[in-house]
Short mmCIF file of C-alpha atoms in Angstrom, two decimals:
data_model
loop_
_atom_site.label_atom_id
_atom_site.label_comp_id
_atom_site.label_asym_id
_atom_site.label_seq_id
_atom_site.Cartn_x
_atom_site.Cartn_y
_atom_site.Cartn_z
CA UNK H 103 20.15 -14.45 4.43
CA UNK H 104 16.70 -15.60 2.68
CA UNK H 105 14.33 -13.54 2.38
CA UNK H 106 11.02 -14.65 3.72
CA UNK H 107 8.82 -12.58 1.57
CA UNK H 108 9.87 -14.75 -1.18
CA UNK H 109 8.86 -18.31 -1.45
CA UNK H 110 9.35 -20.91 -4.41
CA UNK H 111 6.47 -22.69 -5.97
CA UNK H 112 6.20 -25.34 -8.61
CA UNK H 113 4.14 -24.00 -11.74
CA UNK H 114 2.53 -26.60 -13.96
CA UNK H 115 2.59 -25.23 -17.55
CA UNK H 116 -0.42 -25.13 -19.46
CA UNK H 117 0.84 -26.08 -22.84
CA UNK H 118 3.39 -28.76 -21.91
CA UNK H 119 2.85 -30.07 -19.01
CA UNK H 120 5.81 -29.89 -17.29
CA UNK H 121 6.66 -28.26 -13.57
CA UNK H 122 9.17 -25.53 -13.43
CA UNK H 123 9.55 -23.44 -10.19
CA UNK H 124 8.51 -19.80 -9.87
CA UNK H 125 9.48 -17.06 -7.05
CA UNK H 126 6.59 -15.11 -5.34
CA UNK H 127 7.38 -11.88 -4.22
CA UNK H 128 4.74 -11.12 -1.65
CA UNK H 129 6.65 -7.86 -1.09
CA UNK H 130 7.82 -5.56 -3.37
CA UNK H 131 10.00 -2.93 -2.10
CA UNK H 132 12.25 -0.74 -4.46
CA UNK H 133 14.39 -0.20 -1.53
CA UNK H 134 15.67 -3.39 -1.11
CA UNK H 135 15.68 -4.00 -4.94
CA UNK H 136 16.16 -0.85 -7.31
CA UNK H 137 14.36 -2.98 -10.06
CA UNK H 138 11.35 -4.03 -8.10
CA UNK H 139 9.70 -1.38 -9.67
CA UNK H 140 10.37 -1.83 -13.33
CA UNK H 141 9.51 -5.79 -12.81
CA UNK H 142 6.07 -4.73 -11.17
CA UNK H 143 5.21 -2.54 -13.73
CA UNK H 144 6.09 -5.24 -16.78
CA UNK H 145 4.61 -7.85 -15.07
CA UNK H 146 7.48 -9.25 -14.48
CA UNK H 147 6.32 -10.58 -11.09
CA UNK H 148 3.44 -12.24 -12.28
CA UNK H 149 4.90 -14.18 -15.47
CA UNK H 150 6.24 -17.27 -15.81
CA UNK H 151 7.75 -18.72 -18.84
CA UNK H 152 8.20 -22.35 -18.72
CA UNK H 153 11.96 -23.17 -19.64
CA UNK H 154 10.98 -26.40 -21.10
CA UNK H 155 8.58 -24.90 -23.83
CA UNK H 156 8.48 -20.82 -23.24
CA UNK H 157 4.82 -20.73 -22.61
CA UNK H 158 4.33 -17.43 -20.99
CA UNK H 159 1.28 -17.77 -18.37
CA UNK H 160 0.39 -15.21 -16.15
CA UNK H 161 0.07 -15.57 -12.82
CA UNK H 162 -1.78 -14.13 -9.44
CA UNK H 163 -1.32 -13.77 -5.96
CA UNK H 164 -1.58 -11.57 -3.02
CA UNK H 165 1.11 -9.37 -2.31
CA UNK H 166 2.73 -5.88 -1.26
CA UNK H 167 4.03 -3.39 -2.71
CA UNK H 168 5.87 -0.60 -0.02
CA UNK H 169 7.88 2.29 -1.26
CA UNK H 170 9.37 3.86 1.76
CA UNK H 171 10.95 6.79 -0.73
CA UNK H 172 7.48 8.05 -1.86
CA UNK H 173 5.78 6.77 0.99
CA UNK H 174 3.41 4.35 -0.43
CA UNK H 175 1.85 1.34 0.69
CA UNK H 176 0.01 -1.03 -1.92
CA UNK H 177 -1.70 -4.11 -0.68
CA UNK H 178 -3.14 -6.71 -3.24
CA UNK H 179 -5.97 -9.22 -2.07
CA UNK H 180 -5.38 -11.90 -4.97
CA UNK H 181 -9.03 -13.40 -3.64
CA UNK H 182 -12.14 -12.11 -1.40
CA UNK H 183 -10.57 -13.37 2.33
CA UNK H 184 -6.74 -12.38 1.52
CA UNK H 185 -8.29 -8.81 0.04
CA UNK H 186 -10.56 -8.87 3.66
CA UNK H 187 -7.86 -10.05 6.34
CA UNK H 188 -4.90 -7.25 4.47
CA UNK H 189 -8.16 -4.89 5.02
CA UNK H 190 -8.67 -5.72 8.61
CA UNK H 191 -4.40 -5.57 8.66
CA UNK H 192 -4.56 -2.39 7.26
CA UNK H 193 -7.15 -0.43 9.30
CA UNK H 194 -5.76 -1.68 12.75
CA UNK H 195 -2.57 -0.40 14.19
CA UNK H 196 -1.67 -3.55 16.72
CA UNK H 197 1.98 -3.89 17.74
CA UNK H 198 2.16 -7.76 19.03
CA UNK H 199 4.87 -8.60 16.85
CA UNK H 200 7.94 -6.98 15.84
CA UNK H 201 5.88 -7.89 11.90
CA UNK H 202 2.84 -5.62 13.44
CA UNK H 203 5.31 -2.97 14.39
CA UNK H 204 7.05 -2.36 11.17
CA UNK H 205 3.12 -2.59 9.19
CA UNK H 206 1.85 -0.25 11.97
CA UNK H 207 5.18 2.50 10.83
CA UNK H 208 4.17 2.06 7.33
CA UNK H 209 0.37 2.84 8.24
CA UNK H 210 1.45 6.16 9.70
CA UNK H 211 3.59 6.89 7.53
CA UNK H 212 2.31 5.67 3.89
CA UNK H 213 -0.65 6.88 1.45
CA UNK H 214 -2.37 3.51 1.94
CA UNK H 215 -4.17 1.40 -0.81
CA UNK H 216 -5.52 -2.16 -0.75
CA UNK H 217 -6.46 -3.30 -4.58
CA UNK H 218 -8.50 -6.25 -5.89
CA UNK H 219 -6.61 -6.84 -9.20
CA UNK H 220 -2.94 -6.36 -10.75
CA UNK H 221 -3.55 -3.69 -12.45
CA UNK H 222 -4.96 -1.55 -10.05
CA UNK H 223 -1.95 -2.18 -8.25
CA UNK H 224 0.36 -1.55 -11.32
CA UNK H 225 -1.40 1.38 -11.82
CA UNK H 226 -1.31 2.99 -8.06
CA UNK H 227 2.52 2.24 -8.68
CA UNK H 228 2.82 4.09 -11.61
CA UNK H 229 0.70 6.88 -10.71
CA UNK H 230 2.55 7.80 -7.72
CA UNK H 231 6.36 7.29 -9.87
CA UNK H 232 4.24 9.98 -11.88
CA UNK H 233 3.84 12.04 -8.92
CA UNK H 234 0.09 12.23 -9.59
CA UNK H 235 -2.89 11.74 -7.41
CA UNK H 236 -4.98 8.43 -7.71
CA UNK H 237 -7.84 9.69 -6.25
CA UNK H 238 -8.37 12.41 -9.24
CA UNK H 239 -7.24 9.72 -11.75
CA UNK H 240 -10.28 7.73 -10.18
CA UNK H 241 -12.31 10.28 -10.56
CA UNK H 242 -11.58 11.12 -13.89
CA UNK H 243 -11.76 7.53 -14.96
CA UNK H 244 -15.60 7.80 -13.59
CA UNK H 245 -15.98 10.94 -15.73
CA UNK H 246 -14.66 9.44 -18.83
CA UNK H 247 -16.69 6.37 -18.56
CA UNK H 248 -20.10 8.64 -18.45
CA UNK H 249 -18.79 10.46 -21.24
CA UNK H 250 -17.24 7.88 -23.46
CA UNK H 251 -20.43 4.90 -22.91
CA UNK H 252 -22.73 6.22 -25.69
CA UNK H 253 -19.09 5.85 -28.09
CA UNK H 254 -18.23 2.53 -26.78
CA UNK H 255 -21.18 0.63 -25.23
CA UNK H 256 -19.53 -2.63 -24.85
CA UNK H 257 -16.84 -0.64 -22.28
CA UNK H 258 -16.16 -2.41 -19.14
CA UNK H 259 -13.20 -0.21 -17.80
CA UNK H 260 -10.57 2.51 -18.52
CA UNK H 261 -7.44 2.02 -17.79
CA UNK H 262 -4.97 4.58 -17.27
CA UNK H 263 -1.60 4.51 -19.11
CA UNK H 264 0.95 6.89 -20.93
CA UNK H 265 1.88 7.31 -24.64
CA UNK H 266 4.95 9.44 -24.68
CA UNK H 267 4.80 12.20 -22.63
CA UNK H 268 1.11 12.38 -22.58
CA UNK H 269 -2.07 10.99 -20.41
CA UNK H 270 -4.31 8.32 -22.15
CA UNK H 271 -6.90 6.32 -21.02
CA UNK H 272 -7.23 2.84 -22.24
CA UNK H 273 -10.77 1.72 -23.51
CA UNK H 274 -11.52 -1.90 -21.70
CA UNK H 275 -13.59 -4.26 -23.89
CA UNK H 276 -14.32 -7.94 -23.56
CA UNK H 277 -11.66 -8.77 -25.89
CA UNK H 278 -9.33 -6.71 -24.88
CA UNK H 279 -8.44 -2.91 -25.47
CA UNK H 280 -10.12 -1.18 -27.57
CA UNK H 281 -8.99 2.59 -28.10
CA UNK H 282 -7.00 5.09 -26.37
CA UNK H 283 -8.61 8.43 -25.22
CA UNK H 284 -6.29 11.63 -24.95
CA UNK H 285 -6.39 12.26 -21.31
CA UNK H 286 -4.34 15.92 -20.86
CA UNK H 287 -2.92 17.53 -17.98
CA UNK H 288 -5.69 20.24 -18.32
CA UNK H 289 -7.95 17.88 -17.86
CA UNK H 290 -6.27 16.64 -14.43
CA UNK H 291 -5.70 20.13 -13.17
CA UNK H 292 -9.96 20.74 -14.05
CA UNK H 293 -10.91 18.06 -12.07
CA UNK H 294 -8.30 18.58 -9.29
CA UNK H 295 -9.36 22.02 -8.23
CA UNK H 296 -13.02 21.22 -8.61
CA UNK H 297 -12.85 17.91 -6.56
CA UNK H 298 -9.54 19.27 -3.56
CA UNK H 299 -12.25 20.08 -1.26
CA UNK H 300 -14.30 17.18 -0.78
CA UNK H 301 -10.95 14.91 -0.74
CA UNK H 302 -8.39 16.62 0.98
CA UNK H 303 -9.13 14.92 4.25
CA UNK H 304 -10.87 11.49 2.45
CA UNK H 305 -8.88 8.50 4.36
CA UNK H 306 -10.16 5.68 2.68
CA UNK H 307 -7.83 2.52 1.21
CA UNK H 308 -10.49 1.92 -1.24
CA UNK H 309 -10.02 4.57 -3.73
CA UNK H 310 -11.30 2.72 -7.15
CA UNK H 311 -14.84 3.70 -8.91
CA UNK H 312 -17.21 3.09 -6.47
CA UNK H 313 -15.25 5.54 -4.41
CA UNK H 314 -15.19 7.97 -7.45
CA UNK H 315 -19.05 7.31 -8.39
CA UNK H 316 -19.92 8.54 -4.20
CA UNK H 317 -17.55 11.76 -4.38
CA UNK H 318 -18.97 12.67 -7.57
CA UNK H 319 -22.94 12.41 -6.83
CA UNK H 320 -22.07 13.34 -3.47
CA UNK H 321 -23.05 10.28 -1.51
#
């Protein structure tokens, strides 16, 4: 049977010009493929190499990403109305359809996120395969930033990775990454007892910096 969360488009390469076709997977679910996690987290999803030249362009577009194992529900808005109608999806609980029924189970029974960019998504994946919270990586990233924008005043973002065994934080500049800033488990476990109270019963889907910047000055 096909599945309909995956439809074939026809991808003009940039360097060639030719058309090749490309799947889009506007649901991931690790479930129903064991490796839908690994290709999420490579990119693999959002590549395509042209088999006429091997031009690798990336690509972008709204998706989901459900993990009914750890009980997470990623939604990606690729552009401002699919990021505002998966919001309005997201924060209602109608059962219409059998589709509304099965998004409504997920809602009850998910950590919810909705994301405005790849790798916010790649890294709410990653974050929970680490078992770790997002909403103290958030705030840490916030922290860091303060900290770090007297070193690096042409920052833009942090992004959180691994290297080895051990937490880093990935300095964002306009031309790509910049450093990488130790980020250790100390650190996490700091900012996690400080910050439990005011989260432990925060439901929001937005949990990115501006949602770090309000816990943090209190607003």
């Amino acid at each position: 049977m096909k599945d309909m969360n995956i439809y074939t488009v026809n991808v003009r390469c940039p360097s060639c010009g030719k058309q090749s076709p490309f799947e889009l997977h506007t649901l991931m679910d690790p479930i129903k493929d064991p490796q839908a996690t690994r290709k999420l987290l490579s990119s693999e999803y959002f590549t395509h190499v042209c088999p006429h030249c091997h031009q690798v362009q990336p690509l972008s577009y709204s998706c989901m990403y459900h993990d009914g194992t750890k009980k997470l529900l990623v939604a990606y808005g690729d552009n401002e109305k699919d990021y505002n109608d998966m919001k309005a999806s997201l924060t209602s609980k109608k059962k219409d359809t059998k589709l509304d029924e099965v998004l409504t189970n997920w809602l009850e029974n998910c950590d919810v996120r909705l994301v405005k960019d790849v790798f916010s998504l790649q890294e709410k994946v990653l974050l929970s395969h680490l078992n770790l919270d997002d909403k103290i990586i958030e705030i840490a990233r916030f922290l860091k930033m303060q900290e770090l924008k007297a070193s690096f005043p042409e920052m833009l973002d942090l992004y959180f990775n691994t290297d080895g065994d051990d937490y880093v934080f990935l300095v964002v500049e306009e031309n790509g990454i910049r450093e990488k800033v130790p980020f250790t488990k100390e650190e996490y476990e700091s900012i996690q007892k400080e910050y439990q109270n005011k989260i432990i019963s925060d439901q929001s889907i937005e949990i990115d910096l501006d949602w770090a910047k309000s816990i943090v000055e209190g607003r």
